[in-house]
XYZ file of C-alpha atoms in Angstrom:
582
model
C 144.491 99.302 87.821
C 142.376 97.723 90.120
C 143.511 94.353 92.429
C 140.280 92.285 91.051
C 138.595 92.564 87.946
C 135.633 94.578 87.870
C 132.407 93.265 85.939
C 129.481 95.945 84.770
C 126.175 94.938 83.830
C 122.296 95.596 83.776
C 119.178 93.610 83.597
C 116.309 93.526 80.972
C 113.262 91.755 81.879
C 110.025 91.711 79.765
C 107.185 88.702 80.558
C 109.207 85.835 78.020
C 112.589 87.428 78.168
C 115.246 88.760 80.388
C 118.263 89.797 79.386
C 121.400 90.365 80.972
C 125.029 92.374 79.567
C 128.423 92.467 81.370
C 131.483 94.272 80.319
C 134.714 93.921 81.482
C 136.336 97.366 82.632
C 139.724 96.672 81.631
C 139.337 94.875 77.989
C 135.926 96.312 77.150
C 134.493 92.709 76.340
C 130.875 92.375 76.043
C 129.099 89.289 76.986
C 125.138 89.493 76.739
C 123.154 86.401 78.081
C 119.549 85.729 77.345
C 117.085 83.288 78.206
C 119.863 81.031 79.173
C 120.141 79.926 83.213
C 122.673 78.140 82.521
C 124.770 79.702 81.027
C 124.452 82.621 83.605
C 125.140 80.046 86.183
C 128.109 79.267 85.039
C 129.046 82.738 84.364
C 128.607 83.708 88.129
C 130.488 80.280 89.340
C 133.617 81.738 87.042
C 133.292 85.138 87.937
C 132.050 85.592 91.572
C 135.104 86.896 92.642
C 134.932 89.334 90.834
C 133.452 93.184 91.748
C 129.828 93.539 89.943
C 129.172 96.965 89.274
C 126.238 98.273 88.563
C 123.681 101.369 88.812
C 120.712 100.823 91.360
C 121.370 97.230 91.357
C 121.529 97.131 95.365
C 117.693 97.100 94.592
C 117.319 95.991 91.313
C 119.706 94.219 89.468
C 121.215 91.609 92.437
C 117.706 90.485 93.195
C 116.904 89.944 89.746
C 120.499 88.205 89.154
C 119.805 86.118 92.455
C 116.122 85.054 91.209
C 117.496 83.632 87.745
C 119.813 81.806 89.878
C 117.178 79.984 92.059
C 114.753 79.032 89.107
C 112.550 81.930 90.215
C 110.268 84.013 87.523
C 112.503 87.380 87.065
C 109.851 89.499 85.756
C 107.091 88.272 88.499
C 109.990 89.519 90.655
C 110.938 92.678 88.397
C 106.996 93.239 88.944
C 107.240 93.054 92.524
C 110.582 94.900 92.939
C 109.342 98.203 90.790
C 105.081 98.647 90.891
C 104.503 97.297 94.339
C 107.736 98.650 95.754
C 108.858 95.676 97.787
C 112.317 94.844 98.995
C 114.235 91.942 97.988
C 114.370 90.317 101.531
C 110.097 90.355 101.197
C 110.148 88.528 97.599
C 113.224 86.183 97.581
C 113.811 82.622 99.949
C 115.767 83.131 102.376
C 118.411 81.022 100.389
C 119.209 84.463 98.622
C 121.482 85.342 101.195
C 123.839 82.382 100.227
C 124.775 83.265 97.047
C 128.141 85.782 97.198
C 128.141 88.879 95.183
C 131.233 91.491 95.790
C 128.768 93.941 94.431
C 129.575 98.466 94.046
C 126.211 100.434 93.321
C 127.715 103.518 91.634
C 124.451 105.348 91.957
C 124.133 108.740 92.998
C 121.090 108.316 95.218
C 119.325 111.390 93.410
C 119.346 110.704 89.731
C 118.487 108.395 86.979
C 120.618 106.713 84.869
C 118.545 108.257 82.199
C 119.215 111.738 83.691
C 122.726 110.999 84.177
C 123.065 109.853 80.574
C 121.316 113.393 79.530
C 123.763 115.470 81.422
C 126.583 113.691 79.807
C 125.487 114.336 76.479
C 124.581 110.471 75.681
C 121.805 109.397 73.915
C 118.960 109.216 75.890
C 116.676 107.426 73.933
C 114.506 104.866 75.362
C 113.914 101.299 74.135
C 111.533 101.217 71.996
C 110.606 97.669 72.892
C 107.839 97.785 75.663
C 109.233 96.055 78.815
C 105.675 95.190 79.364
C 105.302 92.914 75.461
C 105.094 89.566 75.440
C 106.378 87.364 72.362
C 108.832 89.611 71.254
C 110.222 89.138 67.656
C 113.829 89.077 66.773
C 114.143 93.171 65.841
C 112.708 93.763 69.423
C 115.563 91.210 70.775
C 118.411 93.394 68.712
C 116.826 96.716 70.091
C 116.874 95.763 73.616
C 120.154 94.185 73.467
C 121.802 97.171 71.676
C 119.875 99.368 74.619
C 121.398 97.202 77.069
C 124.886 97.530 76.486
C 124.344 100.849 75.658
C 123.510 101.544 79.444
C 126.275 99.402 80.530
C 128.911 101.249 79.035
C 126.655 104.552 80.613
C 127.069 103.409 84.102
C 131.044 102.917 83.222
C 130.576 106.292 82.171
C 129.350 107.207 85.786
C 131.658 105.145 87.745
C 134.419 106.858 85.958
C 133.204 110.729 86.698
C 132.930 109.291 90.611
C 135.258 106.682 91.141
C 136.864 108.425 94.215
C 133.585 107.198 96.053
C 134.541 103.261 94.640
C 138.146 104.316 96.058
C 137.452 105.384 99.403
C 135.098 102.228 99.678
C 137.941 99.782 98.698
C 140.522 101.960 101.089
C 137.621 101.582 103.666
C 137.692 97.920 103.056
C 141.495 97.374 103.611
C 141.718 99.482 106.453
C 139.130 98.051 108.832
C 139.591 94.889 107.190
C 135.911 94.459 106.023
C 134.489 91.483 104.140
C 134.248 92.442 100.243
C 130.849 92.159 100.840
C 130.132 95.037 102.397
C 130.728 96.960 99.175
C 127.135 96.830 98.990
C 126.643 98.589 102.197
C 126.025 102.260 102.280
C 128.157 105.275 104.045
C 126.131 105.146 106.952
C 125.663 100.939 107.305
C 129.535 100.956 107.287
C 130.048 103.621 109.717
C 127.893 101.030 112.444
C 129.640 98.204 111.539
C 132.895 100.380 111.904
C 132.533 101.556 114.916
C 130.564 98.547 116.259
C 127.160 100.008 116.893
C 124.444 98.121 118.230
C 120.628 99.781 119.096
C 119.295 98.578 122.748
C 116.782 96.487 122.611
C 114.545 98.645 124.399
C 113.779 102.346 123.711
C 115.539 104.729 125.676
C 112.663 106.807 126.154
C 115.026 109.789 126.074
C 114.585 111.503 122.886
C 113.514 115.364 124.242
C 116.030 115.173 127.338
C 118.958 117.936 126.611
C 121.272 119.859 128.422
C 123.720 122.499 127.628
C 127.598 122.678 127.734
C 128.349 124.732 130.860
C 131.043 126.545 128.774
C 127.814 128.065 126.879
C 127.939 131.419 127.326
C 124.819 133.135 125.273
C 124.385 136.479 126.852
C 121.620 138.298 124.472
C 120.647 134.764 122.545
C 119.843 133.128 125.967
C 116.332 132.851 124.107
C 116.965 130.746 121.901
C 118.563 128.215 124.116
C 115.030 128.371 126.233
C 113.417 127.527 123.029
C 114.945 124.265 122.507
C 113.541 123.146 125.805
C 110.178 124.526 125.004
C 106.980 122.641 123.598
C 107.296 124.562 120.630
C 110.507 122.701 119.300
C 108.936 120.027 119.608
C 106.227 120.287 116.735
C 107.047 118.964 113.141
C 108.656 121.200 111.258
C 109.332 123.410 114.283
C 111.407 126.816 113.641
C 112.394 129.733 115.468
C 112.378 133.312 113.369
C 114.522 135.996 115.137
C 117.240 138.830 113.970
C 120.532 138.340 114.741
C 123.055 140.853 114.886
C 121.034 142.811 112.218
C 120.316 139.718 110.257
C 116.990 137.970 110.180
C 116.786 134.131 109.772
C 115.700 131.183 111.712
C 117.249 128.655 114.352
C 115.736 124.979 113.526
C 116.994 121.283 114.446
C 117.955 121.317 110.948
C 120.545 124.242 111.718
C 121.072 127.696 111.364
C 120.812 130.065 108.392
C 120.718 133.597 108.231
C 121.709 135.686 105.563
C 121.087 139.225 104.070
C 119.060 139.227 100.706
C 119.713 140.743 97.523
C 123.170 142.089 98.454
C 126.230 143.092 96.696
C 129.637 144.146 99.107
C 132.751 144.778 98.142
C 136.280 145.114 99.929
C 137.595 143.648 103.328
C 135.498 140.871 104.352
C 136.214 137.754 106.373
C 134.480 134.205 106.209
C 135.060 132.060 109.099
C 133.677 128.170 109.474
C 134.300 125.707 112.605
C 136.129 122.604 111.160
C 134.643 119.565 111.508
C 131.572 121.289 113.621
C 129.814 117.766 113.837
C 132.309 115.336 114.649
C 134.064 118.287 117.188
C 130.677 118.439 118.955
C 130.413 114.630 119.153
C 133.760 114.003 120.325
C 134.199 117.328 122.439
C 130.869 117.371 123.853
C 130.203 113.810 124.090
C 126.969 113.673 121.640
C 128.499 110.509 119.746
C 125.948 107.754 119.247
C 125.382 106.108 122.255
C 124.965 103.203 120.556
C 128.997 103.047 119.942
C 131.113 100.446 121.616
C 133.914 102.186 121.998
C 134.031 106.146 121.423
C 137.341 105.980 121.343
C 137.405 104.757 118.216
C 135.600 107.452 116.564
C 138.441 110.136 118.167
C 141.108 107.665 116.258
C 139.624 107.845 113.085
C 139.455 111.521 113.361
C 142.886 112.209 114.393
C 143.778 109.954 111.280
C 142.066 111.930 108.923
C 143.260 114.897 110.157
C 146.444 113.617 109.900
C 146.355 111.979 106.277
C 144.999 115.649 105.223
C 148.029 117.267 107.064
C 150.419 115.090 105.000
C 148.694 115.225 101.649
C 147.647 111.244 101.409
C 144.348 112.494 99.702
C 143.105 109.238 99.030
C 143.168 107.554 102.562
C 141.858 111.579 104.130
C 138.924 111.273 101.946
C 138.116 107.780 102.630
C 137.753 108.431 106.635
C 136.261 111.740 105.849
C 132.683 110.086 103.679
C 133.128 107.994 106.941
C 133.071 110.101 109.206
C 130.359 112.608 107.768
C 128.034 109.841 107.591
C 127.937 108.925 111.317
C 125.857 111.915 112.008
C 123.173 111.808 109.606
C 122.755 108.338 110.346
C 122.179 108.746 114.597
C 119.087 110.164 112.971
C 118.136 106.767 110.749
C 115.937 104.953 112.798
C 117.043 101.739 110.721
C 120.499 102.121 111.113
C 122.810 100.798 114.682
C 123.604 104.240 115.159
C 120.141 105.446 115.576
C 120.430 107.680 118.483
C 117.832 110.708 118.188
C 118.920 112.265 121.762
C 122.667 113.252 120.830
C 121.694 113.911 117.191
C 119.482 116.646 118.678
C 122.270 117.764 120.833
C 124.911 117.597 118.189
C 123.191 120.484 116.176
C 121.359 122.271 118.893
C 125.261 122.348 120.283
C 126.641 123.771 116.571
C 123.706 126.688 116.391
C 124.139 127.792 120.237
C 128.021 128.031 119.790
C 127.906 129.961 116.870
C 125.551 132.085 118.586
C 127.733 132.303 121.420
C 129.999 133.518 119.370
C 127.636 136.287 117.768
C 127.006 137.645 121.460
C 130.669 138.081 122.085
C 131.553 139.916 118.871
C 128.608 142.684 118.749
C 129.417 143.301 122.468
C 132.781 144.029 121.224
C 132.098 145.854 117.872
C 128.316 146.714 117.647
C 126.956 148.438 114.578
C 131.003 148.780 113.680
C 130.879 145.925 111.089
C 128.426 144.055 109.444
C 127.006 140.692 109.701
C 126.377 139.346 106.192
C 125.220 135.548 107.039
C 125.145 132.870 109.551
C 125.045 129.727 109.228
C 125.160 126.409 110.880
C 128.624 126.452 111.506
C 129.904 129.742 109.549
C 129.801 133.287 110.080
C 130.600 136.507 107.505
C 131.438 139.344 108.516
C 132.403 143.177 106.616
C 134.932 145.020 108.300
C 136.161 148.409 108.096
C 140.604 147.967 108.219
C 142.955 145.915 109.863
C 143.331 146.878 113.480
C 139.122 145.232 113.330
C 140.770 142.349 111.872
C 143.377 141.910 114.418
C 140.418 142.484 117.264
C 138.005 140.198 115.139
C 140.357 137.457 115.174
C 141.506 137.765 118.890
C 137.445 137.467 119.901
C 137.872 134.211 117.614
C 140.959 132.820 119.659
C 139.058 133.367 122.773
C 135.891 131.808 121.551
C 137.867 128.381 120.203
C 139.634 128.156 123.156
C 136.504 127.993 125.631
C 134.411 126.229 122.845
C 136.427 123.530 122.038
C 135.984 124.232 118.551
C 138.853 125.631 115.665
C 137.562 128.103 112.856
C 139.007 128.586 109.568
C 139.091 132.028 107.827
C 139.115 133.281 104.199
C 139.344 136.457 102.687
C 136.300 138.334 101.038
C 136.976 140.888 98.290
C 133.464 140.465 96.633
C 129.909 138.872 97.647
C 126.653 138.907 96.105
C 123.896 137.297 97.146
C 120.533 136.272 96.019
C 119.687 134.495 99.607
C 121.300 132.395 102.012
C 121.163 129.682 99.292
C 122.604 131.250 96.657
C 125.620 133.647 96.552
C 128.503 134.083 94.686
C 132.009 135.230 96.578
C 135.843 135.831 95.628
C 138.057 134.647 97.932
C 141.199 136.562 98.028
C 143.328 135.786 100.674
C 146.269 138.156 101.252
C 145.336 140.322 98.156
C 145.429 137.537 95.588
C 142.323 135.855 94.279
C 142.120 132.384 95.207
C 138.848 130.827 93.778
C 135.252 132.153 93.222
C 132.854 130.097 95.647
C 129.294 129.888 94.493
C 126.589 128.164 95.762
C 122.930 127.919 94.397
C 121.187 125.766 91.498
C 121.221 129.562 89.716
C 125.372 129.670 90.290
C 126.879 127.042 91.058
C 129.569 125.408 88.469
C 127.998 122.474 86.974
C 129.530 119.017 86.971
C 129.399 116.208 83.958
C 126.282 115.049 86.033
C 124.773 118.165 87.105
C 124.664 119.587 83.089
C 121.931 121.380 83.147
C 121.441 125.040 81.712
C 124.816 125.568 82.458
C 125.763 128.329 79.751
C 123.260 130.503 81.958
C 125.255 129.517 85.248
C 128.271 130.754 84.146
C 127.005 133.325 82.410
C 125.412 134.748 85.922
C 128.912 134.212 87.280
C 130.975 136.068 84.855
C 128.644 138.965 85.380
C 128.590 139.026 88.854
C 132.051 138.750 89.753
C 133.904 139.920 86.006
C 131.065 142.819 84.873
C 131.384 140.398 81.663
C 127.863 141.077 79.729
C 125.797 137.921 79.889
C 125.211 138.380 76.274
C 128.557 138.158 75.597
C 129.004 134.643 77.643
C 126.322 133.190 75.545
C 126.537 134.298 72.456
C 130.328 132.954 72.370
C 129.676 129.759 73.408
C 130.142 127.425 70.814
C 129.336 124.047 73.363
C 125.840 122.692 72.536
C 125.646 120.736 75.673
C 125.630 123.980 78.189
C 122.597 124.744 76.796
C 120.786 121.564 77.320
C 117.729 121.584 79.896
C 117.150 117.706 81.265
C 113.381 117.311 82.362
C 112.257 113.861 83.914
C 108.319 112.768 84.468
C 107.848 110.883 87.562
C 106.201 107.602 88.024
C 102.857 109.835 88.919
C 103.058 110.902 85.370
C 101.467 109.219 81.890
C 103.830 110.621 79.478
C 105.510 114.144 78.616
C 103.788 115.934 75.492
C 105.972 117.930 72.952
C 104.167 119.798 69.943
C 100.668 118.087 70.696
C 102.199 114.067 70.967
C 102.934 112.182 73.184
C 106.673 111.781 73.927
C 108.315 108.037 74.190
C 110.638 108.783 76.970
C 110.142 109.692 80.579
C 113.762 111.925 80.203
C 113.431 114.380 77.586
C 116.947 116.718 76.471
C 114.793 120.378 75.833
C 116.706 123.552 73.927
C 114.869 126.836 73.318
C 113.471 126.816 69.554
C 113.607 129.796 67.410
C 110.734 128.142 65.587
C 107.215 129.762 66.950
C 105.698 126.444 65.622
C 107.337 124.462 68.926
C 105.338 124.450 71.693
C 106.484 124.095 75.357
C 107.012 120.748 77.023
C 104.291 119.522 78.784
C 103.812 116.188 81.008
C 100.295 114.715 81.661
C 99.101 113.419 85.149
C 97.938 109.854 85.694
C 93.832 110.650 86.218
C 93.809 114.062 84.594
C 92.894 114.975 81.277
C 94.986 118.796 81.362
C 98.630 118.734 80.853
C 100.857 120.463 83.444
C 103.719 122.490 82.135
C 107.351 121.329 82.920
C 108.701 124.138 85.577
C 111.043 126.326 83.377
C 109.971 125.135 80.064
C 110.471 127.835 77.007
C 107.614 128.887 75.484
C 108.966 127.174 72.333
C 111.737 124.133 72.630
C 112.578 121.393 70.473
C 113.741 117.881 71.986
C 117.441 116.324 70.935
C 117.729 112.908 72.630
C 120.542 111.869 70.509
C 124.119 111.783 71.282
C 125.222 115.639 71.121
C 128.662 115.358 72.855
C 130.316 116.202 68.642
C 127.490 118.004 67.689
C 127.408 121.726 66.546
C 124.712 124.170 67.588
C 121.568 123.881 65.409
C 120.594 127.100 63.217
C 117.161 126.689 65.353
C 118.480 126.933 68.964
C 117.350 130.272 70.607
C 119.980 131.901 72.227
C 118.265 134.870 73.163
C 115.881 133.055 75.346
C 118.845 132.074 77.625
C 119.994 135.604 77.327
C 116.434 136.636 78.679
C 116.694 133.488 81.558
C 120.216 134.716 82.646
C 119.356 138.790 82.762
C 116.207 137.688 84.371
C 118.089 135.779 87.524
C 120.873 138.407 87.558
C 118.148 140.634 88.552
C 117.092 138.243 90.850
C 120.756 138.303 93.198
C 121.096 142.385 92.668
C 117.653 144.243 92.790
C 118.825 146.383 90.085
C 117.328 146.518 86.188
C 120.192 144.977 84.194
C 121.781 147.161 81.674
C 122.078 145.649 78.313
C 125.862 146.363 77.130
């Protein structure tokens, strides 16, 4: 499958021990090391050329790999690396550098393994060996080890459900013919070395000075454009509040969003984004990084996308697209050769203004005649009353794109409900027949294999809102134990979670609502404080399953009715109406 053999593994490090498993992805063979330098030397001389995979090794695992390999103390470095928080460049020789790893962190940036685990169903069960005991006897060796594979073959799990990221990185690699090495690197280091960005050694001093696009034309919203300039913007956190075109909202360097609450529309409406806003504005309006070589270069990789999406060569599109969406979050990364906070300002100020412009231009035309629904960033919705609007509406568009710069795509809206700007379900049915159903919200949104979380209630909410299907019905058919698993997590400013009046082993905890009035809630206790907190959400009664339910049936004990009560509760939440039991 792949052109060099890939290699997963994961450290274990107590005070006498550390521990170490690989496992080959194609033939599934296990090799665990312990204790033995050696041995693990000659491991990495046979198999350096090799891809390492691993989750959160960038700042875990490869340092602790590296300090076995230079005779160093792994947990004194383990020690360093996770309480004190330092970096592997502070704790290591500079020798570190030397030794080669073709190394792919397949971690999602937001999530535990441990979490990940839990929304796959896995068994989340923490060692029970202390990584903190000394002397360990031979049981606590067999535990760990059998823990350590067992997250190994987890974080194949994870690579599996996201290996499009490990392909655009390898497609990345070929095409700009990168070192291996820079697997390691993330989106936004690659898009620097890419596009051969340097930062000037001295501060431009320049971060507040904007302009405008003289083919701005604002008309009522020349307001807002005066607040960008003003003192006010410049505070942390700085917003602007104001209506537009009916709808109330805010303008900050963030972006735009403005949406009507709480409502439910149906028949003709239209939704209408600017593709590519960011890159357009950077190439169009010449807010690229300033820090580029040769801008150029950017405009090529752009076309190329564009033209690999054209032609259906999905694989190479979405390689240059991660690469190109990370160029503009990382002008803002101070540490990164992009870093240009000037034309990252300007980039978004540009996106909100435009789509403002555009607001101006179509209540001149149509006034109170349709109705804005929500604004955003780079998107606008709009209710209209028949066709000849449409034909009008669309013309305004033309007009707009071809002063602008800028192309919008349109869909089709035959139903919309919204909680907030945040959270909304929509069909889209272009030309009369229903396309998809678009939701977007932690209370709607269609869960992944590692976003499992309370997901019976999601798609209960859906099937209401957009099918009239009872959410009763939606939960009291589902046979799937997993959709009704809740995933809590104590953070490191946390003792321990507390579950029926003990203390609870593991710092990720798989909760279901208890028909049993004897469960108590799930709790987690504060470092320094004596009174538990309750987890956000909890049910008033739960019992914990941290076992491996992906072939287990529902238990007798699981409450269904309180995720009845959960999903009526945030139905009532998007429509403002009491729900009517069916």
């Amino acid at each position: 499958m792949f052109e060099r053999r890939l290699l997963f593994f994961d450290f274990e490090v107590t005070p006498s021990l550390w521990m170490v498993t690989f496992v080959e992805y194609e033939t599934k063979k296990v090799l665990t090391i312990i204790n033995d330098r050696e041995k693990l030397k000659k491991f990495y001389d046979l198999a350096k050329e090799c891809i390492f995979i691993s989750y959160n090794g960038r700042t875990y695992d490869i340092p602790i790999f590296k300090s076995i390999l230079l005779g160093l103390n792994p947990y004194r470095v383990s020690t360093q690396l996770i309480e004190q928080g330092k970096k592997a460049y502070q704790i290591l020789p500079k020798e570190h550098k030397q030794i080669k790893f073709y190394h792919y962190d397949t971690s999602t940036g937001f999530h535990s393994l441990k979490q990940l685990e839990g929304f796959l169903g896995m068994n989340i069960e923490e060692s029970s060996v202390s990584f903190s005991k000394d002397n360990l006897t031979d049981d606590d060796i067999v535990s760990l080890k059998k823990y350590n594979i067992h997250d190994v073959l987890a974080t194949i799990e994870v690579f599996e459900k996201r290996l499009d990221e490990f392909k655009a990185y390898m497609t990345l690699m070929k095409m700009f013919d990168l070192p291996l090495e820079y697997l390691n690197k993330t989106k936004a280091q690659l898009g620097a070395i890419i596009l051969d960005a340097k930062k000037p050694t001295i501060d431009r001093g320049d971060d507040w000075d904007l302009r405008v696009p003289t083919n701005l034309q604002l008309g009522r919203y020349e307001f807002v454009k005066d607040w960008f300039f003003s003192d006010e913007s410049k505070e942390p956190n700085a917003k602007l509040k104001l209506v537009a075109y009916g709808v109330e909202g805010i303008i900050a360097w963030g972006g735009a969003h403005f949406a009507k609450k709480n409502i439910t529309r149906t028949g003709f409406m239209v939704n209408y984004d600017i593709s590519s806003m960011y890159p357009q504005t950077m190439i169009v309006h010449d807010t690229l990084s300033r820090n580029i070589k040769d801008k150029n270069k950017f405009v090529e990789i752009r076309d190329l996308r564009l033209e690999y999406k054209r032609t259906h060569k999905d694989e190479l599109s979405y390689a240059l697209k991660i690469l190109i969406n990370s160029i503009f979050g990382a002008s803002g990364d101070k540490y990164n050769d992009l870093y240009d906070e000037r034309n990252k300002r300007l980039t978004c100020m540009y996106g909100q203004l435009f789509i403002l412009d555009l607001l101006d231009k179509l209540e001149t035309h149509f006034g109170n005649s349709i109705e804005c629904i929500q604004i955003n960033t780079d998107a606008v919705m709009f209710k209209l009353e028949n066709n000849q609007q449409y034909l009008e509406f669309k013309e305004i568009i033309s007009e707009w794109e071809k002063r602008s710069k800028y192309t919008m795509e349109g869909d089709e809206i035959s139903y919309y409900c919204a909680k907030d700007v945040n959270n909304y379900v929509m069909k889209i049915t272009n030309t009369g027949e229903l396309v998809k159903v678009k939701a977007k919200g932690a209370m709607v949104k269609k869960n992944t294999p590692l976003d499992n979380d309370l997901s019976i209630v999601n798609t209960a909410i859906r099937d209401y809102l957009c099918e009239g299907i009872p959410v009763e019905k939606t939960i009291n058919e589902c046979d799937d134990y997993i959709k009704f698993q809740k995933i809590y997590k104590i953070t490191s400013n946390y003792k321990y979670a507390i579950h029926n009046g003990s203390p609870l082993p593991n710092k990720v905890n798989r909760v279901f609502a208890s028909k049993n009035k004897l469960d108590t809630s799930i709790f987690k206790l504060k470092k320094g404080k004596e009174k538990p907190d309750l987890f956000a959400g909890s049910p008033d009664h739960c019992f914990v399953d941290n076992s491996d339910i992906r072939e287990k049936s529902i238990p007798d004990n699981l409450d269904k009715q309180w995720y009845i009560a959960i999903a009526i509760k945030r139905v009532e939440m998007f429509t403002k109406e009491k729900y009517k039991i069916d």
